[in-house]
mmCIF file of C-alpha atoms in Angstrom:
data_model
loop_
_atom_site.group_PDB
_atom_site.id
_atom_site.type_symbol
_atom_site.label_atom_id
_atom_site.label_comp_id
_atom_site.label_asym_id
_atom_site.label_seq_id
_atom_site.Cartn_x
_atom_site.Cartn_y
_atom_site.Cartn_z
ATOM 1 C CA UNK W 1 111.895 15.846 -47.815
ATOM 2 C CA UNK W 2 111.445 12.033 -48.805
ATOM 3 C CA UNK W 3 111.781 8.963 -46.040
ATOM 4 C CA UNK W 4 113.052 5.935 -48.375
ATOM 5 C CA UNK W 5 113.738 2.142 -47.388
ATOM 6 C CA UNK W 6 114.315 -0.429 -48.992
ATOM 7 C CA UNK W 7 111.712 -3.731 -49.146
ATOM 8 C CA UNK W 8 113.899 -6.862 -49.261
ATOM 9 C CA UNK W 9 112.610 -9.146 -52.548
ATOM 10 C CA UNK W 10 114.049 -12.482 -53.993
ATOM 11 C CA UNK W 11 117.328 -13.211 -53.142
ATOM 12 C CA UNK W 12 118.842 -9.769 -53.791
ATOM 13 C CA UNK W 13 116.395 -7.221 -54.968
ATOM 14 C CA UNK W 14 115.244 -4.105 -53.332
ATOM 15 C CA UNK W 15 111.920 -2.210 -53.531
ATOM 16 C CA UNK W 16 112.335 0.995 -52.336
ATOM 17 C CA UNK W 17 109.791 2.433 -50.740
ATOM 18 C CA UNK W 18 109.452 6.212 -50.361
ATOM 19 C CA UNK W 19 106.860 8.763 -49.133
ATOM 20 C CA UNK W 20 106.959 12.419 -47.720
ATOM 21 C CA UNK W 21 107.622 13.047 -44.241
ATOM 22 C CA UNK W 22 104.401 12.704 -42.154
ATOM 23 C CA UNK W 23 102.373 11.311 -45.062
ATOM 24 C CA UNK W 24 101.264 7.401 -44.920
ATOM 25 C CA UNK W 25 100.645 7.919 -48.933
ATOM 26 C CA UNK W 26 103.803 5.735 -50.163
ATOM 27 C CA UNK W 27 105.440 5.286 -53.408
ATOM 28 C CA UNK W 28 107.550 2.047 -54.484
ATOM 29 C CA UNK W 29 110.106 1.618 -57.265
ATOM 30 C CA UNK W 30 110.227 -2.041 -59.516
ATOM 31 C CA UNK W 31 108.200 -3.944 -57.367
ATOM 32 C CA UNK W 32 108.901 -7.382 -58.935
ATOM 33 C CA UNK W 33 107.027 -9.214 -55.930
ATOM 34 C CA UNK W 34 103.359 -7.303 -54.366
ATOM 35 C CA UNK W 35 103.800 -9.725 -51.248
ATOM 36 C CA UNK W 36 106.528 -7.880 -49.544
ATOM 37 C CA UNK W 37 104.967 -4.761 -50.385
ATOM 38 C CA UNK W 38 101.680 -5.500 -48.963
ATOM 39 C CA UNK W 39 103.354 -6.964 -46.120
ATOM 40 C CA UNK W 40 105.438 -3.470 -45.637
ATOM 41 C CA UNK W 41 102.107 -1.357 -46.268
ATOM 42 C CA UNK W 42 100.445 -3.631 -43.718
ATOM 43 C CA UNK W 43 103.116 -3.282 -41.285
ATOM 44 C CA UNK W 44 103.693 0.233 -41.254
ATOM 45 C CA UNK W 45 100.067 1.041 -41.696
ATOM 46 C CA UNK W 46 100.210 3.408 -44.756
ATOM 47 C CA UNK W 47 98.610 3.017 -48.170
ATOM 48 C CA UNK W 48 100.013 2.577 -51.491
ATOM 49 C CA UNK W 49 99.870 5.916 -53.608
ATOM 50 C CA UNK W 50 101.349 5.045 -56.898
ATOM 51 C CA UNK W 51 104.784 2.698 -58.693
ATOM 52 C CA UNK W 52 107.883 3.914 -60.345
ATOM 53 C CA UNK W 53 109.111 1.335 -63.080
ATOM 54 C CA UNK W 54 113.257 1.512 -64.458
ATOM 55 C CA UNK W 55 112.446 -1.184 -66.876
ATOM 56 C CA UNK W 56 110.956 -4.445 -68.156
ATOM 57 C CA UNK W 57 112.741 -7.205 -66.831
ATOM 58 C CA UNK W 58 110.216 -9.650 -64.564
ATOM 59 C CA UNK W 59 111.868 -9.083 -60.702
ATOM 60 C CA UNK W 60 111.115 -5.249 -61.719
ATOM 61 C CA UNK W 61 107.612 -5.453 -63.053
ATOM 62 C CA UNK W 62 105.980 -8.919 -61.683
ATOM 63 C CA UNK W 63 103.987 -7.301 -58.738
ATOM 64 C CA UNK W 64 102.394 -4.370 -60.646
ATOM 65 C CA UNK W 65 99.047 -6.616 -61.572
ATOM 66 C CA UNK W 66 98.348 -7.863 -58.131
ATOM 67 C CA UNK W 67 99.035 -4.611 -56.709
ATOM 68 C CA UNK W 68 97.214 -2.801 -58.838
ATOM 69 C CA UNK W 69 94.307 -4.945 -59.469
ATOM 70 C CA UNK W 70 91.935 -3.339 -56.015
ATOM 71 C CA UNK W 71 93.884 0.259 -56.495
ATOM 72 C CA UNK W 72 93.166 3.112 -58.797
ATOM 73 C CA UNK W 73 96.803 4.203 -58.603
ATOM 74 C CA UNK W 74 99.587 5.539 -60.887
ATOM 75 C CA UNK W 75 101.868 3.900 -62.315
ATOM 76 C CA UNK W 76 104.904 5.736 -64.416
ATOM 77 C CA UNK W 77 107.620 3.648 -66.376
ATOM 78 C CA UNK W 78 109.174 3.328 -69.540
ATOM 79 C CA UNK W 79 107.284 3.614 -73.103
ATOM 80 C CA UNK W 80 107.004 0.196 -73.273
ATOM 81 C CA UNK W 81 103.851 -2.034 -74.195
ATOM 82 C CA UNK W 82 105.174 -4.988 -73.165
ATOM 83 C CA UNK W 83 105.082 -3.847 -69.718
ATOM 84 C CA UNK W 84 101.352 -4.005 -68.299
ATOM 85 C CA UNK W 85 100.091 -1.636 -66.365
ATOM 86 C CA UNK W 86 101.753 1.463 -67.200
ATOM 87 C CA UNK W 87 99.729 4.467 -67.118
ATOM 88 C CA UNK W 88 102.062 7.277 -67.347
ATOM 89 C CA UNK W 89 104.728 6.399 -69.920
ATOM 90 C CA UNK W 90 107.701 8.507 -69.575
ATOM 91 C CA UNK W 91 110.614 9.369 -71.767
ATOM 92 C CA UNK W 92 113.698 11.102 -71.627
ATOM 93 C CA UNK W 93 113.485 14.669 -69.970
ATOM 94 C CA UNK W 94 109.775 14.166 -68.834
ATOM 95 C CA UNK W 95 109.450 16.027 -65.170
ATOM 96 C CA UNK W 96 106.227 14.942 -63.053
ATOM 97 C CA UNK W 97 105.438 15.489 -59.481
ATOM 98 C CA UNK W 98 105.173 12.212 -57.235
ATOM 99 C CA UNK W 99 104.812 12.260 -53.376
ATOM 100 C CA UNK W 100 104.785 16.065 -53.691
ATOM 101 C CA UNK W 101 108.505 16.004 -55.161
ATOM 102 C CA UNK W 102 109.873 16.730 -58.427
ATOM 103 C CA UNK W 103 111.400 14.202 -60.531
ATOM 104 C CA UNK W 104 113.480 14.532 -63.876
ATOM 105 C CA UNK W 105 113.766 11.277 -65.910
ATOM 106 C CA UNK W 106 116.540 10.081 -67.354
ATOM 107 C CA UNK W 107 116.948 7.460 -70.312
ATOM 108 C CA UNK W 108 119.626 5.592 -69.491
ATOM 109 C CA UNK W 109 119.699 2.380 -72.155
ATOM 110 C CA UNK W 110 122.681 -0.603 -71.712
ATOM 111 C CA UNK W 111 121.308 -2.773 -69.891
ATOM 112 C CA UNK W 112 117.970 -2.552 -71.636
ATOM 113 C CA UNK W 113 116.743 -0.368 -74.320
ATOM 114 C CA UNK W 114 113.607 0.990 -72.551
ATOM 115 C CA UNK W 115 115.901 1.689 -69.119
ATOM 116 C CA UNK W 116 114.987 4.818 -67.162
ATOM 117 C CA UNK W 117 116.174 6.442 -64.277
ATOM 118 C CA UNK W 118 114.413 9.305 -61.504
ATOM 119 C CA UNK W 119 115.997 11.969 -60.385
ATOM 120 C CA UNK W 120 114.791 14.381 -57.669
ATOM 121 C CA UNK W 121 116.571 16.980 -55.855
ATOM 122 C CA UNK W 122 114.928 16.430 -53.184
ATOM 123 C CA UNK W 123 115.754 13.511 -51.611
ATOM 124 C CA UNK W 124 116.374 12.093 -47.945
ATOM 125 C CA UNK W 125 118.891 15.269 -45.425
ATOM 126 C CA UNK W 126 118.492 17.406 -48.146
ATOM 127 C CA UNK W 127 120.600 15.036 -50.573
ATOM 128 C CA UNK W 128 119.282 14.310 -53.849
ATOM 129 C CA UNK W 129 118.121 11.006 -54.642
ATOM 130 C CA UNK W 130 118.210 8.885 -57.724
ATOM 131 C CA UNK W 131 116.496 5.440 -58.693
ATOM 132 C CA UNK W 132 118.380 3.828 -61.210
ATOM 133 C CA UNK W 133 117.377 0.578 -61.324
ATOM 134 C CA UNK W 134 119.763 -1.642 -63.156
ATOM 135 C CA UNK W 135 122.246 1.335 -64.676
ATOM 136 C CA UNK W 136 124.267 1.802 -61.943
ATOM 137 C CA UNK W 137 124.811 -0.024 -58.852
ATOM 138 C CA UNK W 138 126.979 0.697 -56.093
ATOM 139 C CA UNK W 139 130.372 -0.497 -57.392
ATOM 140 C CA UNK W 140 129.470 -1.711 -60.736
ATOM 141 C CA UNK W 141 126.697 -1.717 -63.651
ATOM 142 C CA UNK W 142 123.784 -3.405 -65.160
ATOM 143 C CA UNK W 143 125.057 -6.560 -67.933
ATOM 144 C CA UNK W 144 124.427 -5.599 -71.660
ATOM 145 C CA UNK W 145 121.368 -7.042 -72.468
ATOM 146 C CA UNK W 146 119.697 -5.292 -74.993
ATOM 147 C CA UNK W 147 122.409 -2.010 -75.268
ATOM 148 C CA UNK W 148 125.657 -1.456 -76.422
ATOM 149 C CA UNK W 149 128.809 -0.648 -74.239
ATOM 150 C CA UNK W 150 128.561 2.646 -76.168
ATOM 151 C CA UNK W 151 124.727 3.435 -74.822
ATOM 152 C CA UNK W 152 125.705 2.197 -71.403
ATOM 153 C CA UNK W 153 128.506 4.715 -71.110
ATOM 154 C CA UNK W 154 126.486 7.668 -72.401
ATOM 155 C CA UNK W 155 123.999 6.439 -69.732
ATOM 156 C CA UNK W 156 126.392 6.313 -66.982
ATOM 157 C CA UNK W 157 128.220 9.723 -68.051
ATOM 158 C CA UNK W 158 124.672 11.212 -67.445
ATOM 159 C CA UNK W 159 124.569 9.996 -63.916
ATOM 160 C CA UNK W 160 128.021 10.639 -63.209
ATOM 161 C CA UNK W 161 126.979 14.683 -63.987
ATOM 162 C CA UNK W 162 124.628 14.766 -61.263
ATOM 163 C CA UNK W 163 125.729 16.144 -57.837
ATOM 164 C CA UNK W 164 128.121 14.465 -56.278
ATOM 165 C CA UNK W 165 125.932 14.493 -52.783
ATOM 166 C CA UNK W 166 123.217 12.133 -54.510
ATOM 167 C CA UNK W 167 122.620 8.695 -53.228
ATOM 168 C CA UNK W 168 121.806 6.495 -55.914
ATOM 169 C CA UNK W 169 119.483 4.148 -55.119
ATOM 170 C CA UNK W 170 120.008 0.748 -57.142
ATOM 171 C CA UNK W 171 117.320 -1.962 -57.055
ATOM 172 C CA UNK W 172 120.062 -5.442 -56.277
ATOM 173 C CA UNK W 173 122.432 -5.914 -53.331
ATOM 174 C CA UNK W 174 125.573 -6.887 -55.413
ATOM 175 C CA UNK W 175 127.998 -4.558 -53.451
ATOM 176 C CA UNK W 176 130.557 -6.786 -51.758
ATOM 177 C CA UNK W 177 130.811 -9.093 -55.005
ATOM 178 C CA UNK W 178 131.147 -5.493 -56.919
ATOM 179 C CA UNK W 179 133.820 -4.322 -54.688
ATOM 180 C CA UNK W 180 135.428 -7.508 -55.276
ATOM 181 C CA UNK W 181 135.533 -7.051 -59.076
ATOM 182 C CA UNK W 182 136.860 -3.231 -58.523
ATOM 183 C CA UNK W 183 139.624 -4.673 -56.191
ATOM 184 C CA UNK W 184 140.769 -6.884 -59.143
ATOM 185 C CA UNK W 185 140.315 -3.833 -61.547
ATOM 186 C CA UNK W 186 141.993 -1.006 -59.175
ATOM 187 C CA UNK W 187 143.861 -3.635 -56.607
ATOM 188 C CA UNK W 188 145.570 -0.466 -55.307
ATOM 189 C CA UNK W 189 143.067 1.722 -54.822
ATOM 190 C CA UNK W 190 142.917 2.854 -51.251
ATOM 191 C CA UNK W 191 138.747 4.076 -51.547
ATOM 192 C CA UNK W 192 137.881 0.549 -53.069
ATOM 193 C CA UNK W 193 139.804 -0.889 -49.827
ATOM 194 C CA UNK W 194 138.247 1.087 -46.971
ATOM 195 C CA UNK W 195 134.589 0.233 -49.159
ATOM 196 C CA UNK W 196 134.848 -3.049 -49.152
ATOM 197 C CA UNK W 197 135.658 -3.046 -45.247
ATOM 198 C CA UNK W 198 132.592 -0.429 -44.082
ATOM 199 C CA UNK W 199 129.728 -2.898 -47.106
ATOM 200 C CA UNK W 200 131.350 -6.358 -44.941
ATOM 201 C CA UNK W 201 130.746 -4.847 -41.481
ATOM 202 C CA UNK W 202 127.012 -3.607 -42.934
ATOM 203 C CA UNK W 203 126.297 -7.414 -44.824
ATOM 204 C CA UNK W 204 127.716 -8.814 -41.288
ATOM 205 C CA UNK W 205 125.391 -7.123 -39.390
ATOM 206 C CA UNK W 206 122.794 -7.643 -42.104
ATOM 207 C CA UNK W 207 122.219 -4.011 -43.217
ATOM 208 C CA UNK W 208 121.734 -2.827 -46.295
ATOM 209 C CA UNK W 209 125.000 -1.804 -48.427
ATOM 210 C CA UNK W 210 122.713 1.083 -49.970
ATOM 211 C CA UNK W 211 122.233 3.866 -50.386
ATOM 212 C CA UNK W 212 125.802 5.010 -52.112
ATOM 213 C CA UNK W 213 126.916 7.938 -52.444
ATOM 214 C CA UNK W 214 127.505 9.257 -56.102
ATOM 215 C CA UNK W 215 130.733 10.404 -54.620
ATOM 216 C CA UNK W 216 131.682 7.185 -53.211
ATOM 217 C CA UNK W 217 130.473 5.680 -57.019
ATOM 218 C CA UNK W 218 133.164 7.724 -58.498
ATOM 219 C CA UNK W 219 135.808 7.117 -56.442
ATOM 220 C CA UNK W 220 135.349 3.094 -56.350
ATOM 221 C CA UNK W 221 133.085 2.083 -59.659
ATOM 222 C CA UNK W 222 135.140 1.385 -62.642
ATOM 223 C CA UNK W 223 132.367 1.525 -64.820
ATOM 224 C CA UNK W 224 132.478 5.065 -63.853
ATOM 225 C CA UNK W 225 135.827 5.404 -63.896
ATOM 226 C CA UNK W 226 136.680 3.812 -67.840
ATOM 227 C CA UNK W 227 138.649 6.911 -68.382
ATOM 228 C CA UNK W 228 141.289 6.667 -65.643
ATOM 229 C CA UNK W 229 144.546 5.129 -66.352
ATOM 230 C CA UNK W 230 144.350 2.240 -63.689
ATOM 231 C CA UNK W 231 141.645 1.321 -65.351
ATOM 232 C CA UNK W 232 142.706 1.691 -68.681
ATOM 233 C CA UNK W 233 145.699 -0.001 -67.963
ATOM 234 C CA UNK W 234 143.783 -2.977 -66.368
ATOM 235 C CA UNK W 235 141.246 -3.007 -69.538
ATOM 236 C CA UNK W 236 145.061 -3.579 -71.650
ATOM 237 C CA UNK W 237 145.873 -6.581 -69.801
ATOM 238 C CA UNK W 238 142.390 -7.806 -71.186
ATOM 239 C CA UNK W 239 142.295 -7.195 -74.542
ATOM 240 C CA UNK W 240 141.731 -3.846 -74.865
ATOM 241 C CA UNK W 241 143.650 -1.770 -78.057
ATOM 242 C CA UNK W 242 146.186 1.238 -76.837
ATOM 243 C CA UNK W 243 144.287 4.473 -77.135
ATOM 244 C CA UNK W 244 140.967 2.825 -76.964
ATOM 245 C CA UNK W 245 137.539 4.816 -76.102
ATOM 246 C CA UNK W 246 137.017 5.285 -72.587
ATOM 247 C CA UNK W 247 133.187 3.412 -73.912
ATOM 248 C CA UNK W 248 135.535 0.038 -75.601
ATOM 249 C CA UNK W 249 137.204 0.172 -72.078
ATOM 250 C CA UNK W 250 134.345 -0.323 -70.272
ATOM 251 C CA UNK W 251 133.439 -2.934 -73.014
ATOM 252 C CA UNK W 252 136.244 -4.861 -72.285
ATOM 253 C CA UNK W 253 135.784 -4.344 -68.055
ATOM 254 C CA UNK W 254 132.381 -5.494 -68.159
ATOM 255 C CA UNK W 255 132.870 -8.416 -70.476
ATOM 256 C CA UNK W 256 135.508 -9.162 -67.679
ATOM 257 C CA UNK W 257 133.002 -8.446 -64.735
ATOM 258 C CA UNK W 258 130.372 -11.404 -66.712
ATOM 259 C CA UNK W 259 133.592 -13.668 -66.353
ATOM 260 C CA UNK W 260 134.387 -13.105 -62.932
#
C-alpha cells in the first residue's frame, strides 16, 4: 500500500510524493521545482528513489537536473527528447514496477502530445491511484495545447473506464475555480453544489482539494460528462451544432472554460 502527499510548488502546483508504507525510499511525480522536494526529503528524513514525469511543460520537468545531478536514480516519462533526463521512456501500455507497486501507463494526449498518465491498483486504503498530470483535474481538464478536442476526449474516456474508487491525483489546485465553471455548465446540479461547499471549507482551512475521487469526477466534471444532456444542452447555448459529437461538445465547453 502507497502513503502519497502532495509537495506544494509555485503558486498552484503539486508534487506528489509517494513511497511504500514503512520505506523512507520515496518517489515524486513532475517535480517542476527540486527546492521543495529537497526541503520535504530533508524534513521527513527519507531519500529520493526515483521521478515520474506526465509531460514536458517547464513547472513539470524544471527540477529533474538539480535533483538528479548527485543521484543515480530513475527517472520514467514520456518518449520525449526534449525532456532531459529521462531514463526510462515509456509509452502507451508499458507496465513497470516503482516503489514495489505496479503501474500501467496510459497515453493520454490533449493537452500535450507526449501526455502520460500512471495507473496502479494499488494505491492509498486499498483504492487505486492515478497520476494524471494535466489530463484531468478535479472538476475540469488540461487546455488544448498541442491536441485536439478529439485526442483529449479519447484520453479522458480512458480514465473515465477505470474504477470508479480511484483517486486521481492531478498535479494544479484549480478546484474551486473548476467547480465554478461546472456550476455555470450544470447550474442545477445538486453533486457540483455540495462539491463546491466541502473544496471551500478544505481551501478555508488551507487543505488540499485533492485527491478526487473518480466517482466524484463523474458526477461533477463536464469534461467527463460531454455526453449528458445538461451538458449538451449548455454546449447549444454556445455554439455547438444539434446532434454534435459528445468530443465537438467538449470542444465547445472547453473553449468556454479558456473564456471564463
Amino acid at each position: 500500500m502507497l502513503t502519497i502527499t502532495p509537495i506544494p510548488a509555485f503558486n498552484d502546483n503539486y508534487i506528489w510524493m509517494f513511497h511504500q508504507s514503512g520505506s523512507s525510499d520515496v518517489f515524486v511525480v513532475d517535480p517542476g521545482d527540486a527546492q521543495p522536494v529537497e526541503q520535504a526529503l530533508k524534513e521527513q528524513q527519507c531519500h529520493l528513489a526515483g521521478i515520474l514525469i506526465t509531460h514536458h511543460h517547464y513547472d513539470h520537468t524544471g527540477g529533474i537536473t538539480a535533483l538528479t545531478a548527485d543521484r543515480d536514480i530513475p527517472v520514467y516519462g514520456p518518449d520525449n527528447t526534449n525532456i532531459s533526463g529521462i531514463t526510462h521512456p515509456l509509452k502507451d501500455g508499458s507496465v513497470v514496477m516503482i516503489a514495489g507497486t505496479q503501474f500501467t501507463v496510459f497515453a493520454t494526449p490533449g493537452h500535450t502530445l507526449d501526455h502520460i498518465a500512471y495507473f496502479t491498483a494499488s494505491g492509498e486504503q486499498g483504492n487505486p491511484a492515478l497520476f494524471c498530470g494535466d489530463t484531468l483535474f478535479s472538476a475540469g481538464c488540461g487546455r488544448l495545447f498541442e491536441g485536439t478536442a478529439e485526442q483529449m476526449y479519447s484520453s479522458l474516456s480512458t480514465l473515465a473506464a477505470l474504477p470508479q474508487n480511484t483517486l486521481i491525483y492531478p498535479a494544479h489546485e484549480y478546484t474551486q475555480a473548476n467547480l465554478e465553471f461546472a456550476l455555470a455548465v450544470e447550474p442545477n446540479n445538486k453533486n457540483i453544489i455540495k462539491r463546491k461547499f466541502e473544496v471551500e471549507m478544505l481551501r478555508q482551512r488551507l487543505e488540499p482539494s485533492l485527491p478526487s475521487s473518480l466517482a466524484t469526477e463523474l458526477a461533477t466534471n463536464p469534461f467527463l460528462r460531454s455526453g449528458q444532456t445538461s451538458v449538451i444542452n449548455a454546449a447549444l447555448q454556445k455554439g455547438a451544432q444539434p446532434g454534435a459529437s459528445a468530443s465537438h461538445v467538449l470542444r465547445v465547453i472547453r473553449e468556454w472554460k479558456d473564456q471564463f
